[in-house]
Coordinates of C-alpha atoms in Angstrom, one line a residue:
Chain A
M1133 CA 0.0 0.0 0.0
T1134 CA 1.3 3.5 -0.8
P1135 CA 1.4 6.1 2.0
E1136 CA -1.2 8.0 0.1
Q1137 CA -3.6 5.0 -0.1
F1138 CA -2.9 4.4 3.6
L1139 CA -4.0 7.9 4.5
Y1140 CA -7.2 7.6 2.5
H1141 CA -7.9 4.3 4.2
E1142 CA -7.4 5.9 7.6
A1143 CA -9.7 8.8 6.8
R1144 CA -12.4 6.5 5.5
L1145 CA -12.4 4.4 8.7
L1146 CA -13.1 7.6 10.6
D1147 CA -15.9 8.7 8.3
L1148 CA -17.5 5.2 8.6
H1149 CA -17.2 5.4 12.4
R1150 CA -15.0 2.3 12.3
Y1151 CA -13.0 3.6 15.2
E1152 CA -11.7 0.3 16.6
E1153 CA -10.2 -0.6 13.2
W1154 CA -8.8 2.9 13.1
L1155 CA -7.1 2.4 16.5
E1156 CA -5.5 -0.7 15.2
L1157 CA -3.6 1.4 12.7
F1158 CA -1.6 2.9 15.6
A1159 CA 1.6 1.3 16.9
E1160 CA 1.8 0.4 20.6
D1161 CA 4.2 3.3 21.2
A1162 CA 2.2 5.8 19.1
S1163 CA 1.2 9.3 19.9
Y1164 CA -1.7 11.2 18.6
W1165 CA -1.2 15.0 19.0
L1166 CA -3.2 18.2 18.2
P1167 CA -0.9 20.9 19.5
L1168 CA -2.4 24.1 21.0
E1169 CA 0.2 26.5 19.7
H1170 CA 1.4 27.1 16.2
G1171 CA 4.9 25.5 15.8
Q1172 CA 4.6 23.9 19.3
K1173 CA 7.7 21.8 20.0
D1174 CA 6.8 20.0 23.1
P1175 CA 3.6 18.2 24.3
Y1176 CA 4.7 18.1 27.9
E1177 CA 5.5 21.7 28.8
T1178 CA 2.7 23.3 26.7
S1179 CA -0.9 22.2 26.7
S1180 CA -2.4 20.4 23.7
I1181 CA -6.0 20.3 22.3
I1182 CA -5.4 16.5 22.4
H1183 CA -2.2 14.7 23.4
D1184 CA -2.8 11.0 23.7
D1185 CA -0.4 8.1 24.1
R1186 CA -1.7 4.7 22.8
A1187 CA -3.3 3.9 26.1
L1188 CA -5.3 7.2 26.3
L1189 CA -6.3 6.9 22.6
E1190 CA -7.7 3.5 23.3
L1191 CA -9.8 4.8 26.2
R1192 CA -10.9 7.7 24.0
V1193 CA -12.2 5.2 21.4
K1194 CA -14.0 3.2 24.2
Q1195 CA -15.6 6.3 25.5
I1196 CA -17.1 7.1 22.1
R1197 CA -19.1 3.9 22.4
H1198 CA -20.4 4.6 25.9
P1199 CA -24.2 5.2 25.9
R1200 CA -23.8 8.3 28.0
A1201 CA -21.0 9.9 26.0
H1202 CA -23.2 13.0 25.7
A1203 CA -21.0 14.9 23.2
R1204 CA -20.5 11.9 21.0
Q1205 CA -23.9 10.2 21.0
P1206 CA -25.3 10.4 18.5
L1207 CA -22.0 10.4 16.6
A1208 CA -21.1 13.3 14.4
R1209 CA -21.1 12.6 10.7
T1210 CA -17.8 13.6 9.1
V1211 CA -16.0 13.8 5.9
H1212 CA -12.2 13.8 6.2
Q1213 CA -10.7 15.1 2.9
V1214 CA -6.9 14.3 2.7
G1215 CA -4.8 16.2 0.2
N1216 CA -1.4 17.4 -0.8
V1217 CA 0.3 14.2 0.3
V1218 CA 4.1 14.5 0.2
Q1219 CA 6.9 12.5 1.6
L1220 CA 9.0 14.8 3.8
G1221 CA 11.7 12.4 4.9
E1222 CA 12.6 9.0 6.2
T1223 CA 14.2 8.2 9.5
N1224 CA 15.1 4.7 10.7
G1225 CA 12.8 3.2 8.1
E1226 CA 9.9 5.4 9.1
L1227 CA 8.3 7.6 6.5
Q1228 CA 7.5 11.1 7.4
I1229 CA 4.4 12.0 5.4
G1230 CA 2.9 15.5 5.2
S1231 CA -0.7 16.2 4.1
T1232 CA -3.5 18.6 4.4
L1233 CA -6.8 17.7 6.0
T1234 CA -10.2 19.3 5.7
V1235 CA -12.9 17.9 7.9
V1236 CA -16.6 18.7 7.6
E1237 CA -18.5 17.8 10.8
F1238 CA -22.3 17.6 11.2
R1239 CA -24.1 17.1 14.5
N1240 CA -26.9 18.7 16.4
D1241 CA -28.0 20.7 13.4
K1242 CA -24.6 22.4 13.2
Q1243 CA -22.0 22.0 10.5
R1244 CA -18.4 22.9 11.3
V1245 CA -15.3 22.9 9.2
Y1246 CA -11.7 22.2 10.3
G1247 CA -8.5 22.7 8.3
A1248 CA -5.1 21.3 9.4
L1249 CA -1.6 20.5 8.3
V1250 CA -0.9 16.9 9.2
E1251 CA 2.3 14.9 9.7
H1252 CA 2.3 11.1 9.9
R1253 CA 5.2 9.0 10.9
L1254 CA 4.5 5.7 9.1
R1255 CA 6.3 2.5 10.1
P1256 CA 6.3 -0.3 7.5
H1257 CA 4.2 -3.3 8.7
G1258 CA 3.9 -6.2 6.3
N1259 CA 2.6 -4.7 3.1
T1260 CA 1.0 -1.7 4.9
F1261 CA 1.9 0.7 7.7
R1262 CA 1.5 1.4 11.4
I1263 CA 1.2 5.0 12.6
A1264 CA 4.0 5.8 14.9
R1265 CA 3.0 9.4 15.3
K1266 CA 0.3 11.6 14.0
R1267 CA 0.5 15.4 14.5
I1268 CA -2.5 17.5 13.4
D1269 CA -1.9 21.3 13.4
L1270 CA -5.3 23.0 13.1
V1271 CA -5.1 26.3 11.4
N1272 CA -7.2 27.8 14.2
S1273 CA -5.7 25.9 17.2
E1274 CA -5.0 29.2 19.0
G1275 CA -8.5 30.6 18.2
E1276 CA -11.8 30.4 20.1
L1277 CA -12.9 26.9 19.3
D1278 CA -16.1 25.0 20.2
G1279 CA -15.3 21.7 22.0
I1280 CA -13.8 19.1 19.7
A1281 CA -15.6 15.8 20.1
I1282 CA -14.5 14.1 16.9
L1283 CA -11.3 12.4 15.9
L1284 CA -9.3 14.1 13.2
Chain B
M452 CA -38.3 45.0 31.0
A453 CA -35.8 46.7 33.3
A454 CA -37.7 48.1 36.2
N455 CA -36.1 46.8 39.4
E456 CA -39.4 45.4 40.6
Q457 CA -39.7 43.3 37.5
L458 CA -36.1 42.0 37.8
A459 CA -36.8 41.1 41.4
M460 CA -39.7 38.9 40.4
L461 CA -37.3 36.8 38.2
V462 CA -35.2 35.7 41.2
Q463 CA -36.9 33.7 43.9
P464 CA -35.2 31.9 46.8
D465 CA -35.3 28.4 45.2
R466 CA -36.0 29.2 41.5
V467 CA -35.2 31.7 38.8
H468 CA -37.0 32.6 35.6
R469 CA -35.6 31.2 32.4
A470 CA -35.4 34.8 31.0
L471 CA -32.1 35.1 32.9
Y472 CA -30.6 32.7 30.3
T473 CA -32.5 33.6 27.2
D474 CA -33.6 37.2 27.1
A475 CA -31.2 39.4 25.1
A476 CA -32.4 42.6 26.8
I477 CA -31.5 41.1 30.2
F478 CA -28.1 40.2 28.8
E479 CA -27.5 43.8 27.8
L480 CA -28.4 44.9 31.2
E481 CA -26.1 42.3 32.8
M482 CA -23.2 43.7 30.7
E483 CA -24.0 47.2 32.0
R484 CA -24.9 46.4 35.6
I485 CA -22.8 43.3 36.5
F486 CA -19.8 43.4 34.1
G487 CA -19.9 47.2 34.3
R488 CA -19.8 47.3 38.1
A489 CA -18.1 44.2 39.6
W490 CA -14.4 43.6 39.9
L491 CA -13.5 41.4 37.0
A492 CA -10.5 39.0 36.9
L493 CA -8.3 39.7 34.0
G494 CA -5.1 37.7 34.5
H495 CA -1.9 37.5 36.4
E496 CA 1.0 39.8 36.8
S497 CA 3.4 37.3 35.4
Q498 CA 1.8 38.0 32.0
V499 CA 3.1 41.5 32.0
P500 CA 6.5 41.5 33.9
E501 CA 8.2 44.4 32.2
P502 CA 7.0 47.9 31.1
G503 CA 5.3 47.8 27.8
D504 CA 4.2 44.1 28.2
Y505 CA 0.6 43.7 27.3
F506 CA -2.2 41.2 26.6
T507 CA -5.6 41.8 25.2
A508 CA -8.7 40.8 27.2
R509 CA -12.4 41.7 27.6
M510 CA -14.5 43.3 30.3
G511 CA -18.0 42.6 29.3
R512 CA -18.6 44.5 26.1
E513 CA -15.3 46.3 26.3
P514 CA -12.2 45.0 24.5
V515 CA -9.3 46.0 26.7
V516 CA -5.5 45.9 26.8
V517 CA -3.8 45.0 30.1
V518 CA -0.4 46.7 30.1
R519 CA 2.5 47.3 32.4
K520 CA 3.0 51.0 32.5
D521 CA 6.3 52.9 32.8
D522 CA 5.7 53.6 36.4
G523 CA 5.5 49.8 37.1
Q524 CA 1.7 49.8 37.7
V525 CA -0.7 47.7 35.7
G526 CA -3.1 49.7 33.5
V527 CA -6.2 48.5 31.7
L528 CA -6.9 50.5 28.6
V529 CA -10.0 50.3 26.4
N530 CA -8.8 49.0 23.0
R531 CA -10.6 51.6 20.9
C532 CA -9.0 54.6 19.2
A533 CA -10.4 58.0 20.4
H534 CA -10.7 59.1 16.8
R535 CA -12.9 56.7 14.7
G536 CA -13.0 53.7 16.9
S537 CA -10.6 51.1 15.5
M538 CA -8.9 48.8 18.0
V539 CA -5.4 50.1 18.4
C540 CA -3.9 46.8 19.4
A541 CA -4.3 43.5 17.6
E542 CA -5.6 40.6 19.6
G543 CA -2.9 38.7 21.6
R544 CA 0.1 39.7 23.6
G545 CA 3.5 41.3 23.2
R546 CA 5.5 44.4 24.2
V547 CA 5.0 47.9 22.8
E548 CA 6.4 51.3 23.1
R549 CA 3.3 53.0 21.7
F550 CA -0.1 51.8 20.7
V551 CA -0.5 53.0 17.1
C552 CA -3.9 53.0 15.5
P553 CA -3.7 51.2 12.1
Y554 CA -6.3 53.6 10.6
H555 CA -4.7 57.1 10.8
G556 CA -1.7 56.6 12.9
W557 CA -2.8 58.1 16.1
S558 CA -0.4 56.9 18.8
Y559 CA -0.8 56.5 22.5
D560 CA 1.7 55.7 25.2
R561 CA 1.6 52.8 27.6
A562 CA -0.7 54.8 29.9
G563 CA -3.1 55.6 27.1
E564 CA -2.1 59.3 26.6
L565 CA -2.4 60.5 23.1
K566 CA 1.1 61.4 22.0
A567 CA 1.1 61.9 18.2
V568 CA -1.6 62.7 15.6
P569 CA -0.8 63.1 11.8
F570 CA -2.4 66.2 10.3
A571 CA -2.8 67.6 13.8
S572 CA -3.2 71.1 12.3
G573 CA -6.7 70.1 11.2
Y574 CA -8.0 70.3 14.8
A575 CA -8.8 73.3 16.9
P576 CA -6.2 74.3 19.4
G577 CA -6.5 72.2 22.6
K578 CA -9.0 69.8 21.1
L579 CA -6.5 66.8 20.9
A580 CA -5.5 67.4 24.5
E581 CA -9.0 66.2 25.6
L582 CA -8.5 62.9 23.9
R583 CA -6.9 59.6 25.1
L584 CA -7.6 55.9 25.4
A585 CA -10.3 55.3 27.9
S586 CA -9.1 53.2 30.8
A587 CA -10.7 51.1 33.6
P588 CA -11.0 53.5 36.5
R589 CA -10.0 50.9 39.1
V590 CA -7.3 48.3 38.7
A591 CA -6.0 46.2 41.6
S592 CA -4.2 43.0 42.3
Y593 CA -4.7 40.4 44.9
R594 CA -1.5 38.4 45.4
G595 CA -0.6 38.7 41.8
F596 CA -4.0 38.2 40.3
I597 CA -5.1 41.3 38.3
F598 CA -8.6 42.6 38.5
A599 CA -10.3 45.8 37.2
S600 CA -13.6 47.5 37.5
L601 CA -15.4 49.7 35.0
A602 CA -17.1 51.5 37.9
A603 CA -15.3 54.6 39.4
G604 CA -16.5 53.9 42.9
G605 CA -17.4 51.0 45.0
E606 CA -15.8 48.5 47.5
S607 CA -12.1 47.6 47.4
L608 CA -11.0 44.4 45.7
E609 CA -10.3 42.9 49.1
E610 CA -13.8 43.7 50.3
F611 CA -15.2 42.3 47.1
L612 CA -13.3 39.0 47.5
G613 CA -14.1 38.7 51.2
P614 CA -13.7 35.1 52.4
A615 CA -12.8 34.0 48.9
K616 CA -9.4 35.6 49.5
A617 CA -8.5 32.3 51.2
S618 CA -8.7 30.5 47.9
F619 CA -6.2 32.8 46.3
D620 CA -4.0 32.5 49.4
D621 CA -4.1 28.7 49.0
F622 CA -3.2 29.1 45.3
V623 CA -0.2 31.3 46.1
D624 CA 1.0 29.8 49.4
R625 CA 1.4 26.4 47.7
A626 CA 4.1 27.9 45.4
P627 CA 7.6 28.0 46.9
D628 CA 8.4 31.7 47.6
G629 CA 4.9 32.5 46.4
E630 CA 6.0 32.6 42.8
L631 CA 3.6 31.7 40.0
Q632 CA 3.8 32.1 36.2
V633 CA 1.2 31.8 33.6
A634 CA 2.6 29.1 31.3
G635 CA 1.8 26.4 28.8
G636 CA -0.6 28.1 26.5
V637 CA -4.2 29.3 26.7
F638 CA -7.2 27.2 25.8
K639 CA -10.0 29.2 24.4
H640 CA -13.2 27.2 24.1
A641 CA -16.6 28.6 23.2
Y642 CA -20.1 27.2 23.7
A643 CA -23.6 28.1 22.5
G644 CA -24.9 28.9 26.0
N645 CA -25.3 31.6 28.6
W646 CA -22.2 32.6 30.7
K647 CA -23.9 31.7 34.0
L648 CA -24.2 28.1 33.0
M649 CA -20.4 27.5 33.5
L650 CA -20.4 29.2 36.9
E651 CA -23.3 27.0 38.0
N652 CA -21.5 23.9 36.9
H653 CA -18.1 24.1 38.4
L654 CA -19.2 23.7 42.0
D655 CA -22.0 21.2 41.2
G656 CA -21.1 18.0 43.0
A657 CA -24.2 16.2 41.7
H658 CA -23.3 16.4 38.0
P659 CA -20.1 14.4 37.5
A660 CA -21.8 11.0 38.1
W661 CA -24.1 11.8 35.1
V662 CA -22.3 14.2 32.8
H663 CA -19.0 12.4 33.1
A664 CA -20.4 8.9 33.4
S665 CA -18.7 7.8 30.2
S666 CA -15.2 9.0 31.1
V667 CA -15.6 7.7 34.6
A668 CA -16.6 4.2 33.4
V669 CA -13.8 4.0 30.8
A670 CA -11.1 5.1 33.2
R671 CA -12.3 2.8 35.9
N672 CA -12.1 -0.2 33.6
A673 CA -8.6 0.8 32.4
P674 CA -5.4 -0.7 33.8
D675 CA -3.3 1.6 36.0
P676 CA -1.0 3.5 33.6
G677 CA 1.7 3.7 36.3
G678 CA 3.1 6.7 38.1
E679 CA 5.6 7.9 35.5
R680 CA 3.3 7.6 32.5
Y681 CA 1.9 10.7 30.9
S682 CA -1.6 9.2 31.0
D683 CA -1.5 8.5 34.8
I684 CA -3.0 11.9 35.9
A685 CA -5.6 11.7 33.2
V686 CA -6.9 8.3 34.2
R687 CA -6.8 9.1 37.9
Q688 CA -8.7 12.4 37.5
M689 CA -11.4 10.8 35.4
R690 CA -11.9 8.1 37.9
Q691 CA -12.1 10.6 40.7
N692 CA -15.2 12.2 39.0
G693 CA -16.9 8.9 39.9
A694 CA -16.4 9.3 43.6
P695 CA -19.2 7.7 45.6
D696 CA -22.2 9.8 46.5
V697 CA -21.2 9.8 50.2
V698 CA -17.9 11.5 49.3
W699 CA -19.7 14.3 47.3
E700 CA -22.2 14.8 50.1
A701 CA -19.5 15.1 52.7
T702 CA -17.6 17.8 50.7
G703 CA -17.8 21.4 52.0
I704 CA -19.5 24.0 49.8
W705 CA -19.7 27.7 50.7
T706 CA -20.9 30.9 49.1
T707 CA -20.2 34.6 50.0
A708 CA -22.2 37.8 49.9
R709 CA -20.8 38.7 46.4
G710 CA -21.8 35.3 44.9
H711 CA -18.3 33.8 45.1
G712 CA -18.2 30.1 46.0
Y713 CA -15.8 27.3 46.8
M714 CA -15.8 23.7 47.5
G715 CA -13.7 21.5 49.8
D716 CA -11.8 18.6 48.6
Y717 CA -13.6 15.6 47.0
H718 CA -10.5 13.7 46.1
D719 CA -9.2 10.6 47.9
D720 CA -6.4 9.8 45.6
D721 CA -3.0 10.6 47.1
R722 CA -1.2 11.7 44.0
L723 CA -4.0 14.1 43.1
V724 CA -4.0 15.7 46.5
V725 CA -1.4 15.2 49.1
G726 CA 0.8 13.0 46.9
L727 CA 2.5 11.4 49.9
G728 CA 5.0 8.8 48.7
N729 CA 5.3 10.3 45.3
P730 CA 9.0 11.3 44.9
V731 CA 8.3 14.5 43.1
F732 CA 5.7 15.6 45.6
D733 CA 8.1 14.7 48.5
A734 CA 10.8 16.9 46.9
Y735 CA 8.2 19.7 46.6
R736 CA 7.1 19.3 50.2
A737 CA 10.7 19.4 51.3
Q738 CA 11.2 22.7 49.5
L739 CA 8.2 24.2 51.4
I740 CA 9.5 22.9 54.7
E741 CA 12.9 24.4 54.1
R742 CA 11.4 27.8 53.5
L743 CA 8.5 27.7 56.0
G744 CA 9.1 25.0 58.5
E745 CA 7.2 21.7 58.7
E746 CA 4.2 23.0 60.6
E747 CA 3.4 25.8 58.2
A748 CA 4.2 23.7 55.1
D749 CA 1.8 21.0 56.3
R750 CA -0.8 23.6 57.2
I751 CA -0.6 24.9 53.6
L752 CA -0.7 21.4 52.0
R753 CA -3.7 20.3 54.2
V754 CA -5.9 23.1 52.8
T755 CA -8.3 21.2 50.7
L756 CA -10.1 23.9 48.7
W757 CA -10.9 22.6 45.3
N758 CA -12.8 24.7 42.7
T759 CA -13.4 28.3 43.5
I760 CA -15.8 30.7 41.6
I761 CA -15.2 34.4 41.7
Y762 CA -18.4 35.9 40.5
P763 CA -19.0 36.9 37.8
N764 CA -16.2 35.8 35.5
C765 CA -13.6 33.6 37.1
S766 CA -13.1 30.0 38.2
F767 CA -9.9 28.4 39.5
M768 CA -8.4 25.5 41.4
S769 CA -5.1 25.7 43.2
Q770 CA -4.1 22.0 43.4
F771 CA -3.4 21.8 39.6
R772 CA -3.1 25.5 39.2
Q773 CA -5.8 26.2 36.6
L774 CA -7.7 29.4 36.2
R775 CA -10.6 30.1 33.8
I776 CA -12.0 33.4 32.8
I777 CA -15.4 33.5 31.1
H778 CA -16.3 36.2 28.5
P779 CA -20.0 36.5 27.7
L780 CA -20.4 37.2 24.0
A781 CA -24.2 37.1 23.7
V782 CA -27.1 35.8 25.7
D783 CA -26.5 32.4 24.2
R784 CA -22.8 32.4 23.4
S785 CA -19.7 32.4 25.7
V786 CA -16.0 31.9 25.5
V787 CA -13.8 30.6 28.2
Y788 CA -10.0 31.2 28.5
T789 CA -8.2 28.6 30.5
Y790 CA -4.7 29.3 31.9
S791 CA -2.2 27.0 33.6
F792 CA 0.4 28.2 36.1
R793 CA 3.9 27.0 36.7
M794 CA 5.6 27.2 40.1
P795 CA 9.1 28.2 38.9
K796 CA 10.8 27.1 42.1
A797 CA 9.0 23.7 42.4
P798 CA 10.3 20.5 40.9
A799 CA 9.9 20.7 37.1
P800 CA 7.8 17.5 36.7
M801 CA 5.0 19.2 38.7
F802 CA 4.3 21.4 35.7
R803 CA 4.1 18.3 33.5
D804 CA 1.3 17.1 35.7
T805 CA -0.4 20.4 35.4
V806 CA -0.2 20.3 31.6
A807 CA -1.5 16.7 31.5
F808 CA -4.4 17.6 33.9
A809 CA -5.2 20.7 31.8
N810 CA -5.3 18.6 28.6
V811 CA -7.6 15.9 29.9
V812 CA -9.9 18.0 32.1
N813 CA -10.0 21.5 30.6
G814 CA -8.7 21.1 27.1
T815 CA -10.8 21.9 24.0
G816 CA -10.6 18.2 22.9
S817 CA -11.0 16.8 26.5
W818 CA -13.6 14.1 26.8
V819 CA -14.5 15.6 30.2
L820 CA -15.0 19.2 29.1
T821 CA -16.8 18.4 25.9
D822 CA -19.5 16.5 27.9
D823 CA -20.0 19.7 30.0
L824 CA -20.2 21.8 26.9
E825 CA -22.8 19.5 25.4
V826 CA -24.9 19.9 28.5
Y827 CA -24.6 23.7 28.5
E828 CA -25.8 23.7 24.9
R829 CA -28.7 21.4 25.7
I830 CA -29.7 23.6 28.6
Q831 CA -29.7 26.6 26.3
R832 CA -31.9 24.8 23.8
G833 CA -34.1 23.4 26.5
L834 CA -34.8 26.8 28.0
T835 CA -36.5 28.0 24.9
S836 CA -39.3 26.1 26.4
S837 CA -41.7 27.9 28.6
A838 CA -43.0 24.8 30.3
P839 CA -42.2 25.5 33.0
E840 CA -41.0 29.2 33.1
W841 CA -38.8 28.4 36.1
V842 CA -35.4 26.9 36.6
Y843 CA -35.2 25.1 39.9
I844 CA -32.2 25.7 42.1
G845 CA -33.7 24.2 45.3
R846 CA -31.3 21.3 46.2
G847 CA -30.6 21.8 49.9
Y848 CA -32.8 24.9 50.2
G849 CA -33.9 25.7 53.7
R850 CA -30.9 24.0 55.2
D851 CA -28.2 26.5 54.3
V852 CA -26.2 27.4 57.4
E853 CA -24.4 30.7 58.3
D854 CA -20.7 29.9 58.6
Q855 CA -18.3 32.8 59.5
G856 CA -19.7 35.3 57.0
T857 CA -20.6 32.8 54.4
Q858 CA -23.4 30.4 53.8
R859 CA -22.6 26.8 53.8
G860 CA -24.6 24.1 52.1
A861 CA -26.0 21.4 54.4
T862 CA -24.3 18.8 52.1
G863 CA -21.7 19.0 49.4
T864 CA -24.2 18.6 46.6
S865 CA -26.3 21.6 47.8
E866 CA -27.2 24.2 45.2
V867 CA -26.4 26.9 47.9
F868 CA -23.7 28.4 45.6
I869 CA -26.2 28.9 42.8
R870 CA -28.6 30.6 45.2
G871 CA -25.6 32.8 46.3
Q872 CA -24.8 33.7 42.7
M873 CA -28.5 34.6 42.1
R874 CA -28.6 36.8 45.1
A875 CA -25.5 38.6 43.9
W876 CA -27.0 38.8 40.4
L877 CA -30.1 40.6 41.8
D878 CA -28.0 42.9 43.9
Y879 CA -25.9 44.1 41.0
M880 CA -28.9 44.3 38.7
T881 CA -31.0 46.4 41.0
R882 CA -28.7 48.5 43.1
D883 CA -28.4 52.2 42.3
A884 CA -24.8 52.3 41.2

């Protein structure tokens, strides 16, 4: 599978609400990170909109399915549009893949749009990949945002 | 809709009319009479350490700039050019010599004095001397926390805070040498609901078991992440929201004459509160003992205040050093700025716990916060209904007790603090000035 096809596959799992399968794309040592600040270097000394290790990401997915996850039930409908996929580098066999992401979310009669620059670290795994790291820089991460209850 | 008698009818001892949350005319009056009169929390002195340092903020309808003036005092300028009304300062923070209006180049010094005007010969002699940036007439700090009031007269900041000063004391006393710094970024989350909904939620001990049921259940069923893992604080705090009813009922809850409120500790997890046995916490306690002696250090650490509300715009908690300021935007729209604080002289890992706590509990993508926001928005939508006209705030009513100048709820889940907020609301809304 090419990195580009892998990113499309990942986006489609989210749009189809197949979150458990999406979680399986992440390596055991993975991180999933939406920085708060533009150009943020560190997820430990500065807050993040989301900063999950694999253990927290798994809990986040479990929480989505809980019948009293008020902000997530019913689930938002989303479209994740992945574009501008480029390889930025390769380190220790891991591919560093840049992309742009546009997400349209619909829930509670409200439609919202997100735009982000995304960077994946993809670790070859058989004939596909595992995500070692996913960083999502929302264009408005420092702005006044409504609560984010979807996965980007 | 504005006569004081009519306003008084909307607030009764154990219920308030839904118009307080839905009526745009009442909202406008709140901006004038509550946000235009009360002391409002704006931030912390560490945000403006040197002359010229500034950050932008809001006081009700007024966009303001909080700036360190050349004389070392903190000033609060209204961010609006005296000429044609443009904001003179972009949103954000930084350091300036002069505030220069982008429209025609009028420039103001750090105290808001008009210093230069292009094409000044177009004005009658003396005319420009009358103009300057408006400023908040009263600015004061309590132990480093900056407040301002748009009213020229009224009680001092310390009188306003009253017994709630103890919560700020707790916040500051926990820091070695009393030093705190705003650090780690600012969350800004908005919701489609009235500003009062947040203040009514932060001390509500009956809501976590329901609003946060999903995060409690998931965290409870998770294996222990282990003390050094980033996720440890997150999982522990989410579990704590599921404390048994008996714990919530035994928690203290107080309200003051100005509508402030605070709750005693509901945590029984050592790392979250006293942290005994945790090596980082032990090093921190040793620092306090070295400075203050064991007796005073332990007195400080035994204070178990948790969330505090400073009515009408601030909520904070000292144990993880989080402070939130709410800015009402419209009757059904609010935005909340969330700040974290570092203790520069405490062991560095403590701030990592603060950041982890902020992300999981107060962050824009938190699965705790987003459930609160969902409920605020459902309340706002629900209150379009007039069946009934009243919002019921009667839990524990009739059993509130006087306690050293405050009212204390009979149990920790009492709505005594909402009744206190509503008394303050009515007082601001109907007093003469």
